[in-house]
Every structure is written in C-alpha cells, then in structure tokens.
Amino acid sequence: MRKRLLESARAAVAASVRGEAPFVPVITEEDRLDRRGVFVSLHIDDDLRGCIGYIESDRPLVETVVSCAVAAATADTRFPRLTLEELSRVAFEISLLSPPRAVAGSSEIVIGRDGVIVTASGRKALLLPQVATRQGWSVEEFLGAACRKVGLPSSAWRWPGARIEVFTAEVFAEATGA
C-alpha cells in the first residue's frame, strides 16, 4: 500500500507540473474502506517544499493522497508552485493520521508519537508528529509553534477555552526524489 500511495502521489504531481490531464488513481476496495486524514509533505534535500492535508477525509484514501500531493506542489501559499526542474529532486512523505482526541493538557503529549492540533480564538493549527522531532522541540515549544503558525501568541494554547488535540501518524517517504 505504501509504495502505491507514494507512486500515485508522484504521478499526480508530475501530471500537474507538466500540464497534463489530471492523474486518476485506481481505487481499490481497501481504499474505499480506508478514509482517514492525510498530509503529504514535499522535501528537497532536507528542506520543506510544500505540505497540505486534511485532518479527516470522506474520500477513498488514494484520492485523498493524490489531492493533497497536488495541492502541496501547487497551492501551499508558503511556496511557489513546484517546477518541472524541481520534480526530479523532490521527495514525497505521506502521513496517515489517526482520529484526533482531546487532551487535558501538555503533560499528555509525547514528542515523537503525537501530532498536535491547537484551537484558540477561532483559529486551528496542526503540526505533524515528526515536526517536533526534527526541530528538537519540547512539548511547550511544539504547542507554541502550532499557535504561531496561525498568527496567535505562543502561549495561546494555555488560554481559557483553548483546545488541544493529539493524533498519531503512520509516516513513510521516498528515500530521494525519483
């Protein structure tokens, strides 16, 4: 399954970058039954080049992966559209999310296992579990970074009414761009 999802993500992005007809994945029965949150991250060398996803999805898994991959390459507002020249250098990483669950506080978060979703003042931010590990963050730094991601102060996760949720992710990636 992992290999097929990575290949589908790359094929969809390649078609988009080349201006070809959209890639239409084969949808298996397993895909129809597996409807969960997905994030697709693109990396060139060790640098993030795009990341888009859904916390939850009502579409078959491979459709969600393909949609996220194309959006990460073309619609992540932090980056310009992926170019044809970059395509051969980009590595795809897919994170399949567990359903989020609310936690009472930061003491329930485990770095390296949990991703976080912080909701405060009508804004919602998500950071994948691997982000804290890659950055070497503590739990408090992780939550603060999530808050800053949506323009809130680092301490917003501590505000009355703020909500913290965690999730796990099955993360897999290409070794290098193909």
PDB file of C-alpha atoms in Angstrom, residues 10-169:
ATOM      1  CA  ARG A  10       4.346  11.385  -7.588  1.00  0.00           C
ATOM      2  CA  ALA A  11       2.359  10.555 -10.749  1.00  0.00           C
ATOM      3  CA  ALA A  12      -0.336  13.095  -9.855  1.00  0.00           C
ATOM      4  CA  VAL A  13       2.189  15.858  -9.183  1.00  0.00           C
ATOM      5  CA  ALA A  14       4.152  15.028 -12.341  1.00  0.00           C
ATOM      6  CA  ALA A  15       0.984  15.301 -14.452  1.00  0.00           C
ATOM      7  CA  SER A  16       0.085  18.605 -12.809  1.00  0.00           C
ATOM      8  CA  VAL A  17       3.565  20.137 -13.161  1.00  0.00           C
ATOM      9  CA  ARG A  18       3.755  19.055 -16.800  1.00  0.00           C
ATOM     10  CA  GLY A  19       0.312  20.497 -17.567  1.00  0.00           C
ATOM     11  CA  GLU A  20      -1.069  17.091 -18.496  1.00  0.00           C
ATOM     12  CA  ALA A  21      -4.525  15.674 -17.834  1.00  0.00           C
ATOM     13  CA  PRO A  22      -5.050  15.028 -14.113  1.00  0.00           C
ATOM     14  CA  PHE A  23      -3.812  11.681 -12.845  1.00  0.00           C
ATOM     15  CA  VAL A  24      -6.727   9.399 -11.933  1.00  0.00           C
ATOM     16  CA  PRO A  25      -5.712   6.714  -9.444  1.00  0.00           C
ATOM     17  CA  VAL A  26      -7.067   3.183  -9.398  1.00  0.00           C
ATOM     18  CA  ILE A  27      -9.308   2.897  -6.348  1.00  0.00           C
ATOM     19  CA  THR A  28      -9.231  -0.463  -4.598  1.00  0.00           C
ATOM     20  CA  GLU A  29     -11.764  -1.816  -2.135  1.00  0.00           C
ATOM     21  CA  GLU A  30      -9.192  -1.180   0.606  1.00  0.00           C
ATOM     22  CA  ASP A  31      -9.057   2.480  -0.474  1.00  0.00           C
ATOM     23  CA  ARG A  32     -12.858   2.752  -0.368  1.00  0.00           C
ATOM     24  CA  LEU A  33     -12.905   1.474   3.201  1.00  0.00           C
ATOM     25  CA  ASP A  34      -9.870   3.458   4.395  1.00  0.00           C
ATOM     26  CA  ARG A  35     -10.971   7.061   4.816  1.00  0.00           C
ATOM     27  CA  ARG A  36      -8.711   8.973   7.126  1.00  0.00           C
ATOM     28  CA  GLY A  37      -6.775  12.159   7.460  1.00  0.00           C
ATOM     29  CA  VAL A  38      -3.717  12.537   5.263  1.00  0.00           C
ATOM     30  CA  PHE A  39      -0.899  15.037   4.899  1.00  0.00           C
ATOM     31  CA  VAL A  40       1.555  14.989   2.017  1.00  0.00           C
ATOM     32  CA  SER A  41       4.856  16.783   2.538  1.00  0.00           C
ATOM     33  CA  LEU A  42       7.329  17.541  -0.213  1.00  0.00           C
ATOM     34  CA  HIS A  43      11.027  17.913   0.574  1.00  0.00           C
ATOM     35  CA  ILE A  44      14.022  18.951  -1.488  1.00  0.00           C
ATOM     36  CA  ASP A  45      17.149  17.846   0.301  1.00  0.00           C
ATOM     37  CA  ASP A  46      16.075  18.323   3.912  1.00  0.00           C
ATOM     38  CA  ASP A  47      14.012  21.450   3.257  1.00  0.00           C
ATOM     39  CA  LEU A  48      10.222  21.516   3.258  1.00  0.00           C
ATOM     40  CA  ARG A  49       8.893  22.413  -0.201  1.00  0.00           C
ATOM     41  CA  GLY A  50       5.163  22.051   0.440  1.00  0.00           C
ATOM     42  CA  CYS A  51       2.729  20.382   2.816  1.00  0.00           C
ATOM     43  CA  ILE A  52      -1.038  20.120   2.559  1.00  0.00           C
ATOM     44  CA  GLY A  53      -3.504  17.763   4.163  1.00  0.00           C
ATOM     45  CA  TYR A  54      -6.807  17.016   5.774  1.00  0.00           C
ATOM     46  CA  ILE A  55      -7.409  16.123   9.416  1.00  0.00           C
ATOM     47  CA  GLU A  56     -10.264  13.887   8.264  1.00  0.00           C
ATOM     48  CA  SER A  57     -11.452  12.755   4.851  1.00  0.00           C
ATOM     49  CA  ASP A  58     -14.627  11.237   3.481  1.00  0.00           C
ATOM     50  CA  ARG A  59     -12.937  10.171   0.236  1.00  0.00           C
ATOM     51  CA  PRO A  60     -11.076   6.942  -0.527  1.00  0.00           C
ATOM     52  CA  LEU A  61      -7.507   7.010   0.778  1.00  0.00           C
ATOM     53  CA  VAL A  62      -5.690   7.154  -2.560  1.00  0.00           C
ATOM     54  CA  GLU A  63      -7.937  10.018  -3.746  1.00  0.00           C
ATOM     55  CA  THR A  64      -7.098  11.980  -0.618  1.00  0.00           C
ATOM     56  CA  VAL A  65      -3.359  11.323  -1.063  1.00  0.00           C
ATOM     57  CA  VAL A  66      -3.447  12.421  -4.715  1.00  0.00           C
ATOM     58  CA  SER A  67      -5.409  15.574  -3.890  1.00  0.00           C
ATOM     59  CA  CYS A  68      -3.035  16.511  -1.056  1.00  0.00           C
ATOM     60  CA  ALA A  69       0.060  15.835  -3.157  1.00  0.00           C
ATOM     61  CA  VAL A  70      -1.083  18.089  -5.995  1.00  0.00           C
ATOM     62  CA  ALA A  71      -2.106  20.800  -3.540  1.00  0.00           C
ATOM     63  CA  ALA A  72       1.259  20.586  -1.726  1.00  0.00           C
ATOM     64  CA  ALA A  73       3.028  21.090  -5.062  1.00  0.00           C
ATOM     65  CA  THR A  74       0.776  23.823  -6.419  1.00  0.00           C
ATOM     66  CA  ALA A  75      -1.257  25.501  -3.693  1.00  0.00           C
ATOM     67  CA  ASP A  76       0.803  25.764  -0.487  1.00  0.00           C
ATOM     68  CA  THR A  77       0.887  29.552  -0.143  1.00  0.00           C
ATOM     69  CA  ARG A  78       4.234  29.442   1.662  1.00  0.00           C
ATOM     70  CA  PHE A  79       5.979  28.317  -1.536  1.00  0.00           C
ATOM     71  CA  PRO A  80       5.853  28.959  -5.282  1.00  0.00           C
ATOM     72  CA  ARG A  81       4.426  26.190  -7.463  1.00  0.00           C
ATOM     73  CA  LEU A  82       6.757  23.228  -7.849  1.00  0.00           C
ATOM     74  CA  THR A  83       8.611  23.436 -11.155  1.00  0.00           C
ATOM     75  CA  LEU A  84       9.410  20.720 -13.653  1.00  0.00           C
ATOM     76  CA  GLU A  85      13.099  21.187 -12.824  1.00  0.00           C
ATOM     77  CA  GLU A  86      12.410  20.515  -9.130  1.00  0.00           C
ATOM     78  CA  LEU A  87      10.282  17.429  -9.747  1.00  0.00           C
ATOM     79  CA  SER A  88      13.231  15.056 -10.047  1.00  0.00           C
ATOM     80  CA  ARG A  89      14.695  16.368  -6.761  1.00  0.00           C
ATOM     81  CA  VAL A  90      11.571  16.310  -4.631  1.00  0.00           C
ATOM     82  CA  ALA A  91      10.928  13.501  -2.147  1.00  0.00           C
ATOM     83  CA  PHE A  92       7.386  12.679  -1.072  1.00  0.00           C
ATOM     84  CA  GLU A  93       6.408  11.958   2.525  1.00  0.00           C
ATOM     85  CA  ILE A  94       2.929  10.771   3.439  1.00  0.00           C
ATOM     86  CA  SER A  95       1.420  10.923   6.920  1.00  0.00           C
ATOM     87  CA  LEU A  96      -1.726   8.851   7.507  1.00  0.00           C
ATOM     88  CA  LEU A  97      -3.469  10.269  10.571  1.00  0.00           C
ATOM     89  CA  SER A  98      -5.335   8.600  13.386  1.00  0.00           C
ATOM     90  CA  PRO A  99      -8.550  10.290  14.510  1.00  0.00           C
ATOM     91  CA  PRO A 100      -7.734  13.242  16.807  1.00  0.00           C
ATOM     92  CA  ARG A 101      -8.555  13.038  20.507  1.00  0.00           C
ATOM     93  CA  ALA A 102      -8.757  15.833  23.034  1.00  0.00           C
ATOM     94  CA  VAL A 103      -6.231  16.015  25.865  1.00  0.00           C
ATOM     95  CA  ALA A 104      -6.444  17.911  29.129  1.00  0.00           C
ATOM     96  CA  GLY A 105      -3.011  19.455  28.885  1.00  0.00           C
ATOM     97  CA  SER A 106       0.561  19.355  27.683  1.00  0.00           C
ATOM     98  CA  SER A 107       1.556  16.565  30.087  1.00  0.00           C
ATOM     99  CA  GLU A 108      -0.412  14.103  27.932  1.00  0.00           C
ATOM    100  CA  ILE A 109       1.631  14.854  24.772  1.00  0.00           C
ATOM    101  CA  VAL A 110       4.561  12.630  23.825  1.00  0.00           C
ATOM    102  CA  ILE A 111       7.124  14.101  21.431  1.00  0.00           C
ATOM    103  CA  GLY A 112       7.816  11.723  18.563  1.00  0.00           C
ATOM    104  CA  ARG A 113       4.465   9.974  18.917  1.00  0.00           C
ATOM    105  CA  ASP A 114       1.876  12.742  18.899  1.00  0.00           C
ATOM    106  CA  GLY A 115       0.973  15.435  16.449  1.00  0.00           C
ATOM    107  CA  VAL A 116      -0.957  18.393  17.833  1.00  0.00           C
ATOM    108  CA  ILE A 117      -3.988  20.413  16.874  1.00  0.00           C
ATOM    109  CA  VAL A 118      -4.469  23.651  18.786  1.00  0.00           C
ATOM    110  CA  THR A 119      -7.728  25.562  18.504  1.00  0.00           C
ATOM    111  CA  ALA A 120      -7.939  29.034  20.071  1.00  0.00           C
ATOM    112  CA  SER A 121      -9.705  32.296  19.224  1.00  0.00           C
ATOM    113  CA  GLY A 122     -11.433  30.697  16.245  1.00  0.00           C
ATOM    114  CA  ARG A 123      -8.163  29.544  14.674  1.00  0.00           C
ATOM    115  CA  LYS A 124      -6.918  25.972  14.266  1.00  0.00           C
ATOM    116  CA  ALA A 125      -3.339  24.818  13.692  1.00  0.00           C
ATOM    117  CA  LEU A 126      -1.928  21.360  13.125  1.00  0.00           C
ATOM    118  CA  LEU A 127       1.654  20.170  13.334  1.00  0.00           C
ATOM    119  CA  LEU A 128       2.602  16.620  12.400  1.00  0.00           C
ATOM    120  CA  PRO A 129       4.406  14.429  14.976  1.00  0.00           C
ATOM    121  CA  GLN A 130       7.669  14.414  13.024  1.00  0.00           C
ATOM    122  CA  VAL A 131       7.951  18.214  13.119  1.00  0.00           C
ATOM    123  CA  ALA A 132       8.779  18.374  16.831  1.00  0.00           C
ATOM    124  CA  THR A 133      11.314  15.588  16.494  1.00  0.00           C
ATOM    125  CA  ARG A 134      13.046  17.201  13.501  1.00  0.00           C
ATOM    126  CA  GLN A 135      13.169  20.578  15.245  1.00  0.00           C
ATOM    127  CA  GLY A 136      14.240  19.182  18.628  1.00  0.00           C
ATOM    128  CA  TRP A 137      11.317  20.896  20.368  1.00  0.00           C
ATOM    129  CA  SER A 138       9.925  20.349  23.839  1.00  0.00           C
ATOM    130  CA  VAL A 139       6.168  19.897  24.236  1.00  0.00           C
ATOM    131  CA  GLU A 140       5.760  23.581  25.128  1.00  0.00           C
ATOM    132  CA  GLU A 141       7.798  24.680  22.097  1.00  0.00           C
ATOM    133  CA  PHE A 142       5.718  22.364  19.887  1.00  0.00           C
ATOM    134  CA  LEU A 143       2.446  23.849  21.134  1.00  0.00           C
ATOM    135  CA  GLY A 144       3.838  27.379  20.845  1.00  0.00           C
ATOM    136  CA  ALA A 145       4.898  26.747  17.249  1.00  0.00           C
ATOM    137  CA  ALA A 146       1.412  25.498  16.416  1.00  0.00           C
ATOM    138  CA  CYS A 147      -0.055  28.710  17.824  1.00  0.00           C
ATOM    139  CA  ARG A 148       2.378  30.911  15.889  1.00  0.00           C
ATOM    140  CA  LYS A 149       1.548  29.022  12.689  1.00  0.00           C
ATOM    141  CA  VAL A 150      -1.914  30.634  12.719  1.00  0.00           C
ATOM    142  CA  GLY A 151      -0.822  34.051  13.973  1.00  0.00           C
ATOM    143  CA  LEU A 152      -1.502  33.546  17.669  1.00  0.00           C
ATOM    144  CA  PRO A 153       0.924  34.202  20.512  1.00  0.00           C
ATOM    145  CA  SER A 154       2.994  31.180  21.575  1.00  0.00           C
ATOM    146  CA  SER A 155       1.057  30.997  24.822  1.00  0.00           C
ATOM    147  CA  ALA A 156      -2.403  30.780  23.200  1.00  0.00           C
ATOM    148  CA  TRP A 157      -2.617  27.051  23.911  1.00  0.00           C
ATOM    149  CA  ARG A 158      -2.809  27.963  27.626  1.00  0.00           C
ATOM    150  CA  TRP A 159      -5.765  30.351  27.201  1.00  0.00           C
ATOM    151  CA  PRO A 160      -9.136  29.532  28.729  1.00  0.00           C
ATOM    152  CA  GLY A 161     -11.240  27.902  26.042  1.00  0.00           C
ATOM    153  CA  ALA A 162      -8.241  26.743  24.003  1.00  0.00           C
ATOM    154  CA  ARG A 163      -8.489  23.136  22.868  1.00  0.00           C
ATOM    155  CA  ILE A 164      -5.581  20.736  22.414  1.00  0.00           C
ATOM    156  CA  GLU A 165      -5.975  17.528  20.464  1.00  0.00           C
ATOM    157  CA  VAL A 166      -3.417  14.886  19.601  1.00  0.00           C
ATOM    158  CA  PHE A 167      -3.155  12.265  16.903  1.00  0.00           C
ATOM    159  CA  THR A 168      -0.621   9.751  15.726  1.00  0.00           C
ATOM    160  CA  ALA A 169       0.573   9.270  12.173  1.00  0.00           C
TER     161      ALA A 169
END
